[in-house]
Short mmCIF file of C-alpha atoms and ligand atoms in Angstrom, two decimals:
data_model
loop_
_atom_site.label_atom_id
_atom_site.label_comp_id
_atom_site.label_asym_id
_atom_site.label_seq_id
_atom_site.Cartn_x
_atom_site.Cartn_y
_atom_site.Cartn_z
CA UNK F 1 -76.59 125.53 146.84
CA UNK F 2 -79.71 126.68 148.67
CA UNK F 3 -79.47 123.72 151.02
CA UNK F 4 -75.89 124.63 151.77
CA UNK F 5 -76.87 128.16 152.66
CA UNK F 6 -79.62 126.93 154.98
CA UNK F 7 -77.20 124.52 156.57
CA UNK F 8 -74.73 127.35 157.13
CA UNK F 9 -77.38 129.53 158.74
CA UNK F 10 -78.51 126.71 160.98
CA UNK F 11 -74.97 125.89 162.04
CA UNK F 12 -74.39 129.49 163.09
CA UNK F 13 -77.81 130.12 164.52
CA UNK F 14 -76.83 129.56 168.13
CA UNK F 15 -73.82 131.81 167.68
CA UNK F 16 -76.02 134.56 166.23
CA UNK F 17 -78.51 134.22 169.03
CA UNK F 18 -75.84 134.21 171.67
CA UNK F 19 -74.07 137.32 170.46
CA UNK F 20 -77.42 139.04 170.08
CA UNK F 21 -78.08 138.28 173.71
CA UNK F 22 -74.66 139.25 174.96
CA UNK F 23 -74.76 142.72 173.48
CA UNK F 24 -78.20 143.10 174.95
CA UNK F 25 -77.08 142.43 178.51
CA UNK F 26 -74.51 144.98 179.49
CA UNK F 27 -73.27 146.06 182.87
CA UNK F 28 -76.25 147.43 184.71
CA UNK F 29 -77.13 149.38 187.81
CA UNK F 30 -80.19 147.91 189.48
CA UNK F 31 -82.44 149.61 191.96
CA UNK F 32 -83.94 147.16 194.42
CA UNK F 33 -86.10 147.82 197.45
CA UNK F 34 -86.42 144.77 199.71
CA UNK F 35 -89.82 144.43 201.36
CA UNK F 36 -89.21 141.64 203.85
CA UNK F 37 -86.39 140.42 206.07
CA UNK F 38 -86.02 137.40 203.80
CA UNK F 39 -85.46 139.68 200.83
CA UNK F 40 -82.97 141.70 202.85
CA UNK F 41 -80.99 138.54 203.56
CA UNK F 42 -81.06 137.45 199.92
CA UNK F 43 -79.80 140.85 198.84
CA UNK F 44 -77.01 140.82 201.40
CA UNK F 45 -76.04 137.44 200.00
CA UNK F 46 -76.18 138.51 196.38
CA UNK F 47 -74.02 141.55 197.01
CA UNK F 48 -71.34 139.50 198.76
CA UNK F 49 -71.43 136.17 196.87
CA UNK F 50 -71.50 137.36 193.28
CA UNK F 51 -69.33 139.64 191.27
CA UNK F 52 -71.29 142.81 191.90
CA UNK F 53 -70.54 146.17 193.49
CA UNK F 54 -72.80 147.68 196.07
CA UNK F 55 -73.27 151.41 195.41
CA UNK F 56 -75.80 152.17 198.06
CA UNK F 57 -75.66 151.53 200.95
CA UNK F 58 -71.87 151.41 201.24
CA UNK F 59 -71.89 148.04 202.99
CA UNK F 60 -74.34 145.08 203.04
CA UNK F 61 -74.82 145.48 206.78
CA UNK F 62 -76.89 148.62 206.11
CA UNK F 63 -79.36 146.91 203.77
CA UNK F 64 -82.77 147.04 205.37
CA UNK F 65 -86.47 146.75 204.55
CA UNK F 66 -88.08 149.49 202.45
CA UNK F 67 -84.77 151.20 201.71
CA UNK F 68 -83.53 151.48 198.16
CA UNK F 69 -80.42 149.51 197.22
CA UNK F 70 -78.26 150.43 194.21
CA UNK F 71 -76.32 147.49 192.86
CA UNK F 72 -73.81 147.41 190.01
CA UNK F 73 -74.14 144.11 188.17
CA UNK F 74 -71.57 143.33 185.47
CA UNK F 75 -72.87 141.60 182.34
CA UNK F 76 -71.38 138.25 183.24
CA UNK F 77 -73.27 137.97 186.53
CA UNK F 78 -76.44 139.55 185.23
CA UNK F 79 -78.28 136.32 184.50
CA UNK F 80 -77.57 134.59 187.76
CA UNK F 81 -78.35 137.67 189.84
CA UNK F 82 -81.62 138.35 188.04
CA UNK F 83 -82.65 134.69 188.32
CA UNK F 84 -82.04 134.81 192.04
CA UNK F 85 -84.05 137.98 192.46
CA UNK F 86 -86.88 136.51 190.43
CA UNK F 87 -86.84 133.26 192.38
CA UNK F 88 -87.46 135.21 195.59
CA UNK F 89 -90.00 137.56 194.01
CA UNK F 90 -87.74 140.57 194.51
CA UNK F 91 -88.61 143.23 191.97
CA UNK F 92 -85.95 145.49 190.52
CA UNK F 93 -85.70 148.53 188.34
CA UNK F 94 -82.85 149.32 186.00
CA UNK F 95 -81.19 152.65 186.78
CA UNK F 96 -78.58 152.30 184.06
CA UNK F 97 -78.78 149.66 181.35
CA UNK F 98 -75.45 150.52 179.75
CA UNK F 99 -73.00 151.21 182.54
CA UNK F 100 -70.04 149.88 180.57
CA UNK F 101 -70.77 152.31 177.73
CA UNK F 102 -70.83 155.19 180.20
CA UNK F 103 -67.57 154.06 181.73
CA UNK F 104 -65.97 153.79 178.33
CA UNK F 105 -67.20 157.26 177.36
CA UNK F 106 -65.87 158.83 180.54
CA UNK F 107 -62.42 157.30 180.34
CA UNK F 108 -62.10 157.94 176.60
CA UNK F 109 -61.77 161.61 177.60
CA UNK F 110 -62.79 164.60 175.54
CA UNK F 111 -59.24 165.54 174.62
CA UNK F 112 -59.18 162.75 172.04
CA UNK F 113 -62.51 163.91 170.67
CA UNK F 114 -61.95 167.18 168.79
CA UNK F 115 -65.70 167.70 168.32
CA UNK F 116 -66.27 167.91 172.03
CA UNK F 117 -66.99 171.48 173.06
CA UNK F 118 -66.48 170.90 176.78
CA UNK F 119 -63.63 172.58 178.60
CA UNK F 120 -60.86 170.85 180.54
CA UNK F 121 -62.83 171.27 183.76
CA UNK F 122 -65.94 169.67 182.30
CA UNK F 123 -64.23 166.35 181.81
CA UNK F 124 -62.79 163.67 184.06
CA UNK F 125 -59.03 163.34 184.14
CA UNK F 126 -56.63 160.52 184.68
CA UNK F 127 -54.21 160.74 187.57
CA UNK F 128 -51.38 161.59 185.20
CA UNK F 129 -53.39 164.46 183.72
CA UNK F 130 -54.07 165.75 187.21
CA UNK F 131 -50.39 165.71 188.16
CA UNK F 132 -49.65 167.68 185.00
CA UNK F 133 -52.45 170.06 185.79
CA UNK F 134 -51.01 170.69 189.27
CA UNK F 135 -47.65 171.50 187.76
CA UNK F 136 -49.10 173.78 185.11
CA UNK F 137 -51.37 175.57 187.56
CA UNK F 138 -48.46 176.38 189.81
CA UNK F 139 -46.23 177.53 186.97
CA UNK F 140 -48.89 179.76 185.46
CA UNK F 141 -49.77 181.39 188.80
CA UNK F 142 -46.47 181.67 190.66
CA UNK F 143 -47.73 184.49 192.87
CA UNK F 144 -50.85 182.77 194.07
CA UNK F 145 -50.14 179.04 194.00
CA UNK F 146 -47.59 176.88 195.76
CA UNK F 147 -47.47 173.10 195.76
CA UNK F 148 -46.64 171.31 198.96
CA UNK F 149 -45.67 167.65 199.06
CA UNK F 150 -47.35 166.29 202.19
CA UNK F 151 -46.45 162.63 201.80
CA UNK F 152 -46.91 159.73 199.48
CA UNK F 153 -49.40 156.95 198.93
CA UNK F 154 -48.98 153.25 199.66
CA UNK F 155 -47.75 152.73 196.09
CA UNK F 156 -45.43 155.75 196.50
CA UNK F 157 -47.34 158.27 194.45
CA UNK F 158 -46.87 161.86 195.65
CA UNK F 159 -49.61 163.62 197.62
CA UNK F 160 -49.55 167.26 196.49
CA UNK F 161 -51.46 170.04 198.19
CA UNK F 162 -52.03 173.31 196.35
CA UNK F 163 -51.83 176.35 198.55
CA UNK F 164 -53.75 179.36 197.27
CA UNK F 165 -52.53 182.45 199.01
CA UNK F 166 -52.63 186.05 197.88
CA UNK F 167 -51.02 187.84 200.81
CA UNK F 168 -48.97 187.09 203.90
CA UNK F 169 -50.89 188.82 206.59
CA UNK F 170 -49.82 187.73 210.08
CA UNK F 171 -52.28 185.31 211.72
CA UNK F 172 -53.87 184.56 208.39
CA UNK F 173 -56.57 181.92 208.71
CA UNK F 174 -56.97 179.01 206.34
CA UNK F 175 -59.32 176.42 204.98
CA UNK F 176 -58.64 172.89 203.78
CA UNK F 177 -60.39 170.91 201.05
CA UNK F 178 -59.60 167.30 200.21
CA UNK F 179 -61.02 165.42 197.27
CA UNK F 180 -60.86 161.83 196.13
CA UNK F 181 -60.63 159.98 199.45
CA UNK F 182 -62.82 157.40 197.74
CA UNK F 183 -61.51 156.33 194.37
CA UNK F 184 -64.77 155.80 192.49
CA UNK F 185 -66.26 159.18 193.42
CA UNK F 186 -64.87 160.89 190.34
CA UNK F 187 -66.85 164.09 190.70
CA UNK F 188 -64.79 164.79 193.81
CA UNK F 189 -61.36 165.41 192.24
CA UNK F 190 -63.22 167.19 189.43
CA UNK F 191 -64.58 169.55 192.08
CA UNK F 192 -61.14 170.33 193.52
CA UNK F 193 -59.89 171.25 190.05
CA UNK F 194 -63.02 173.31 189.48
CA UNK F 195 -62.56 175.13 192.77
CA UNK F 196 -58.95 176.06 192.04
CA UNK F 197 -59.75 177.22 188.52
CA UNK F 198 -62.68 179.29 189.78
CA UNK F 199 -60.67 180.88 192.58
CA UNK F 200 -57.80 181.81 190.29
CA UNK F 201 -60.03 183.21 187.55
CA UNK F 202 -62.44 185.16 189.72
CA UNK F 203 -60.22 186.69 192.37
CA UNK F 204 -60.86 190.44 192.13
CA UNK F 205 -63.83 189.79 189.84
CA UNK F 206 -66.21 187.91 192.11
CA UNK F 207 -66.88 189.56 195.44
CA UNK F 208 -67.24 186.36 197.47
CA UNK F 209 -64.11 184.71 196.08
CA UNK F 210 -62.18 187.92 196.70
CA UNK F 211 -63.35 188.18 200.29
CA UNK F 212 -62.54 184.53 200.95
CA UNK F 213 -59.03 184.70 199.49
CA UNK F 214 -58.32 188.06 201.12
CA UNK F 215 -59.05 186.50 204.48
CA UNK F 216 -57.95 182.89 204.16
CA UNK F 217 -55.31 180.73 202.59
CA UNK F 218 -56.79 177.69 200.91
CA UNK F 219 -55.14 174.26 200.99
CA UNK F 220 -56.43 171.85 198.36
CA UNK F 221 -55.56 168.17 198.08
CA UNK F 222 -57.06 167.20 194.70
CA UNK F 223 -56.57 163.43 195.03
CA UNK F 224 -56.10 162.01 198.51
CA UNK F 225 -56.22 158.41 197.26
CA UNK F 226 -54.13 158.41 194.06
CA UNK F 227 -53.55 154.63 194.02
CA UNK F 228 -57.26 153.91 194.18
CA UNK F 229 -58.05 156.63 191.65
CA UNK F 230 -55.49 155.26 189.23
CA UNK F 231 -56.97 151.79 189.72
CA UNK F 232 -60.45 153.03 188.80
CA UNK F 233 -59.03 154.31 185.51
CA UNK F 234 -57.12 151.17 184.62
CA UNK F 235 -58.80 148.18 186.22
CA UNK F 236 -61.97 148.54 188.26
CA UNK F 237 -64.15 151.64 187.99
CA UNK F 238 -66.03 150.70 191.17
CA UNK F 239 -63.02 150.67 193.52
CA UNK F 240 -63.45 152.70 196.74
CA UNK F 241 -60.53 152.06 199.11
CA UNK F 242 -56.80 152.65 198.81
CA UNK F 243 -54.59 149.83 197.49
CA UNK F 244 -52.63 148.74 200.51
CA UNK F 245 -51.83 145.08 200.95
CA UNK F 246 -52.97 143.52 204.19
CA UNK F 247 -50.81 141.20 206.29
CA UNK F 248 -53.75 139.11 207.38
CA UNK F 249 -55.73 138.74 204.19
CA UNK F 250 -55.60 138.52 200.42
CA UNK F 251 -58.09 141.35 200.15
CA UNK F 252 -56.68 144.74 199.26
CA UNK F 253 -57.40 148.24 200.48
CA UNK F 254 -58.39 150.24 203.53
CA UNK F 255 -61.32 152.66 203.60
CA UNK F 256 -59.40 155.87 204.26
CA UNK F 257 -62.56 157.45 205.64
CA UNK F 258 -62.65 154.81 208.39
CA UNK F 259 -58.94 155.04 209.17
CA UNK F 260 -58.87 158.26 211.22
CA UNK F 261 -58.71 158.31 214.99
CA UNK F 262 -62.34 159.12 215.83
CA UNK F 263 -64.00 156.22 217.65
CA UNK F 264 -61.88 154.18 215.28
CA UNK F 265 -63.32 150.86 214.05
CA UNK F 266 -66.45 150.85 216.18
CA UNK F 267 -69.96 150.28 214.76
CA UNK F 268 -70.17 151.42 211.13
CA UNK F 269 -66.68 150.23 210.20
CA UNK F 270 -65.25 146.74 209.84
CA UNK F 271 -62.02 145.03 210.87
CA UNK F 272 -62.48 142.61 207.98
CA UNK F 273 -60.12 143.54 205.10
CA UNK F 274 -62.50 142.18 202.47
CA UNK F 275 -65.21 144.75 203.21
CA UNK F 276 -65.56 148.19 201.63
CA UNK F 277 -65.44 149.81 205.08
CA UNK F 278 -62.29 148.14 206.41
CA UNK F 279 -60.80 150.45 209.05
CA UNK F 280 -57.18 149.29 208.66
CA UNK F 281 -54.86 147.71 211.22
CA UNK F 282 -54.81 150.77 213.50
CA UNK F 283 -55.76 154.48 213.30
CA UNK F 284 -53.72 156.29 210.64
CA UNK F 285 -52.21 152.98 209.54
CA UNK F 286 -52.36 154.24 205.95
CA UNK F 287 -49.80 156.66 204.52
CA UNK F 288 -52.57 158.72 202.89
CA UNK F 289 -54.55 159.36 206.09
CA UNK F 290 -51.35 159.84 208.06
CA UNK F 291 -50.08 162.48 205.63
CA UNK F 292 -53.33 164.44 205.91
CA UNK F 293 -53.47 164.09 209.69
CA UNK F 294 -49.84 165.20 210.09
CA UNK F 295 -50.36 168.21 207.86
CA UNK F 296 -53.49 169.31 209.68
CA UNK F 297 -51.89 168.74 213.10
CA UNK F 298 -49.07 171.05 212.14
CA UNK F 299 -51.47 173.68 210.73
CA UNK F 300 -54.27 173.42 213.25
CA UNK F 301 -53.76 176.93 214.56
CA UNK F 302 -54.51 178.49 211.20
CA UNK F 303 -56.99 176.04 209.65
CA UNK F 304 -60.51 176.87 210.75
CA UNK F 305 -62.58 175.21 208.09
CA UNK F 306 -62.16 171.57 207.03
CA UNK F 307 -64.01 170.18 204.03
CA UNK F 308 -63.98 166.72 202.47
CA UNK F 309 -65.67 166.11 199.12
CA UNK F 310 -67.46 162.83 198.33
CA UNK F 311 -70.35 161.55 196.23
CA UNK F 312 -73.13 160.61 195.76
CA UNK F 313 -76.45 161.50 197.44
CA UNK F 314 -76.48 165.31 197.75
CA UNK F 315 -75.84 165.94 201.41
CA UNK F 316 -74.01 168.52 203.51
CA UNK F 317 -72.78 166.70 206.60
CA UNK F 318 -71.00 167.78 209.75
CA UNK F 319 -69.85 166.07 212.98
CA UNK F 320 -70.54 163.79 214.42
CA UNK F 321 -70.71 160.71 212.23
CA UNK F 322 -68.99 158.51 214.81
CA UNK F 323 -71.51 159.06 217.59
CA UNK F 324 -75.09 160.22 217.92
CA UNK F 325 -73.94 162.91 220.37
CA UNK F 326 -74.28 166.48 219.21
CA UNK F 327 -71.17 168.53 218.50
CA UNK F 328 -70.57 171.37 220.92
CA UNK F 329 -71.30 173.99 218.21
CA UNK F 330 -74.07 171.93 216.60
CA UNK F 331 -76.35 174.95 216.22
CA UNK F 332 -73.72 176.91 214.30
CA UNK F 333 -72.93 173.98 212.04
CA UNK F 334 -76.59 173.30 211.38
CA UNK F 335 -77.23 176.93 210.55
CA UNK F 336 -74.30 177.06 208.16
CA UNK F 337 -75.29 173.85 206.39
CA UNK F 338 -78.86 175.04 206.16
CA UNK F 339 -77.80 178.33 204.62
CA UNK F 340 -75.58 176.50 202.14
CA UNK F 341 -78.41 174.16 201.17
CA UNK F 342 -80.71 177.16 200.73
CA UNK F 343 -78.21 178.79 198.41
CA UNK F 344 -78.10 175.63 196.29
CA UNK F 345 -81.86 175.52 196.18
CA UNK F 346 -82.18 179.19 195.30
CA UNK F 347 -79.52 179.30 192.59
CA UNK F 348 -79.73 175.81 191.17
CA UNK F 349 -83.15 174.50 192.21
CA UNK F 350 -81.61 171.40 193.65
CA UNK F 351 -82.18 169.81 197.03
CA UNK F 352 -79.43 168.83 199.46
CA UNK F 353 -80.11 167.20 202.80
CA UNK F 354 -78.04 168.43 205.70
CA UNK F 355 -77.33 167.44 209.28
CA UNK F 356 -74.89 165.53 211.41
CA UNK F 357 -73.46 162.48 209.65
CA UNK F 358 -74.75 159.93 212.13
CA UNK F 359 -78.30 161.20 211.93
CA UNK F 360 -78.35 162.00 208.21
CA UNK F 361 -76.69 158.95 206.63
CA UNK F 362 -75.33 156.41 209.02
CA UNK F 363 -73.33 155.97 212.18
CA UNK F 364 -69.76 155.70 210.93
CA UNK F 365 -66.50 156.04 212.86
CA UNK F 366 -63.00 156.92 211.72
CA UNK F 367 -63.95 159.70 209.32
CA UNK F 368 -61.68 162.62 208.52
CA UNK F 369 -64.29 165.28 209.35
CA UNK F 370 -64.88 164.00 212.90
CA UNK F 371 -61.16 163.65 213.45
CA UNK F 372 -60.47 167.20 212.20
CA UNK F 373 -63.27 168.47 214.41
CA UNK F 374 -61.80 166.82 217.48
CA UNK F 375 -58.42 168.27 216.59
CA UNK F 376 -60.01 171.68 217.06
CA UNK F 377 -61.14 172.61 213.54
CA UNK F 378 -64.62 173.59 214.63
CA UNK F 379 -66.08 174.10 211.17
CA UNK F 380 -65.79 170.67 209.67
CA UNK F 381 -67.92 169.34 206.82
CA UNK F 382 -68.29 166.50 204.36
CA UNK F 383 -70.17 167.18 201.15
CA UNK F 384 -71.75 164.40 199.15
CA UNK F 385 -72.19 165.82 195.67
CA UNK F 386 -74.56 164.82 192.85
CA UNK F 387 -76.49 162.88 192.07
CA UNK F 388 -79.07 160.87 193.97
CA UNK F 389 -78.49 157.60 192.13
CA UNK F 390 -79.63 158.21 188.58
CA UNK F 391 -76.03 157.86 187.45
CA UNK F 392 -74.43 157.51 190.88
CA UNK F 393 -70.65 157.28 190.60
CA UNK F 394 -70.98 157.41 186.81
CA UNK F 395 -72.17 161.02 186.67
CA UNK F 396 -71.77 162.01 182.99
CA UNK F 397 -69.22 164.73 182.16
CA UNK F 398 -72.04 166.94 180.89
CA UNK F 399 -73.26 167.22 184.50
CA UNK F 400 -69.89 168.14 186.03
CA UNK F 401 -70.39 171.89 185.75
CA UNK F 402 -73.78 171.86 187.48
CA UNK F 403 -72.56 169.58 190.25
CA UNK F 404 -69.44 171.68 190.86
CA UNK F 405 -71.14 175.06 190.67
CA UNK F 406 -73.74 174.14 193.23
CA UNK F 407 -71.11 172.70 195.55
CA UNK F 408 -69.05 175.82 195.02
CA UNK F 409 -71.85 178.08 196.17
CA UNK F 410 -72.21 175.95 199.28
CA UNK F 411 -68.48 176.20 199.99
CA UNK F 412 -68.56 179.96 199.51
CA UNK F 413 -71.57 180.34 201.79
CA UNK F 414 -69.89 178.41 204.59
CA UNK F 415 -66.46 180.00 204.11
CA UNK F 416 -67.97 183.49 204.37
CA UNK F 417 -69.78 182.45 207.54
CA UNK F 418 -66.56 181.11 209.01
CA UNK F 419 -64.81 184.41 208.28
CA UNK F 420 -67.65 186.31 209.90
CA UNK F 421 -67.74 184.13 212.99
CA UNK F 422 -64.00 184.00 213.54
CA UNK F 423 -63.74 187.77 213.11
CA UNK F 424 -66.48 188.25 215.68
CA UNK F 425 -64.87 185.90 218.17
CA UNK F 426 -61.45 187.48 217.65
CA UNK F 427 -62.75 190.91 218.61
CA UNK F 428 -64.91 189.65 221.50
CA UNK F 429 -63.00 186.77 223.01
C1 9B3 K 501 -68.61 158.85 206.58
C2 9B3 K 501 -67.95 159.21 207.73
CL1 9B3 K 501 -67.24 158.04 208.76
C3 9B3 K 501 -67.82 160.56 208.07
N1 9B3 K 501 -67.17 160.93 209.22
N2 9B3 K 501 -68.35 161.49 207.28
C4 9B3 K 501 -68.97 161.14 206.15
C5 9B3 K 501 -69.12 159.82 205.77
C6 9B3 K 501 -69.83 159.48 204.49
C7 9B3 K 501 -68.93 158.96 203.41
C8 9B3 K 501 -68.36 157.60 203.80
O1 9B3 K 501 -67.17 157.56 204.08
O2 9B3 K 501 -69.08 156.59 203.85
C9 9B3 K 501 -69.74 158.88 202.19
SE1 9B3 K 501 -68.92 158.06 200.68
ZN1 ZN K 502 -66.89 158.83 199.81
ZN1 ZN K 503 -70.54 158.74 199.19
#
């Protein structure tokens, strides 16, 4: 009997060991800083050859010596990737050891967890939830909110813009905010919802919100890339691009923030469909970017402030990203971004970098902010919200309110400045 038991244990030993090991290695986010050109080349290889997702930088071409790389490594490629790193004496740190658990937690959504004390706006929401939210928000605020269908996505999902407007003054100015150009940057749509909620609840209660809405209409596109966003909920949390099928390749998706007509597809973008920064077949080839561009073209006389919300890295960026040249009103833009960053520091003790895109992150063409700027929207910004890489795209729901509130104060700061400046220039042309 005893012998039988021992035999049984022995027979299952390898199974026990294996499962023990498998639960130990989960999806991880590694932080790796290459020290030599050889290590740079190995890393470029790893991030393209194996089933990994590069978080930072956005594309392997930007990997360089002494600059931190954030790499998502799923459990099944963990061993081979780590062996390779070890073989070339590349040291790594683990930013997140349990990425799959975080992903599971964030998609499981608080609404199914009755103990959760967080509000609707402190959770991430599926695309379906967001469409319902748009509908509800309009129905509950018929005097202040209209929805405008500006087009549809590659997979024919509607692109709805919410228009917040409290009066119909002639020559009323406007601002535009889009969220969710990049599918995996979940804090971005969360911010658009936060912004709408905040505006609707605090009009007439908060002085800044009141002044902004008294002087400007606000157009909000909560999810510019619904196909990609949906895909991150169902299939691949790390997806960035839209989901359009390419004629020339089996790889799917265009980087919508490389698809606008601003030095389109020059250095910093790629004409290779398999990359994360594929610029598409031609400028505005994608229905999502075309819808936004058409809407802004037809509203360019009223829209004075363009804002696009991304994550992560905590930056307030303005044109140009597509060239190292300075924008004509560079000083104004710099001053506004600086003031916004100061407000974040003062109220939330958090640091945001600011500056032109090309000089602050990387030279990158085809972005919506540069395009909007060239259209004539002189106050054009891209915000990269929290964090700096601790959680990266997997920012836990408990940090949504902080991330959104600090971004909100930056938006308010800049919007008030825009109102001030455009008033001044209207009276002294
Ligand atoms: C990129 C460009 Cl091309 C731009 N005009 N403004 C901001 C960025 C940064 C975002 C991107 O698309 O890579 C950060 Se996710
Ligand atoms: Zn982005
Ligand atoms: Zn980003």
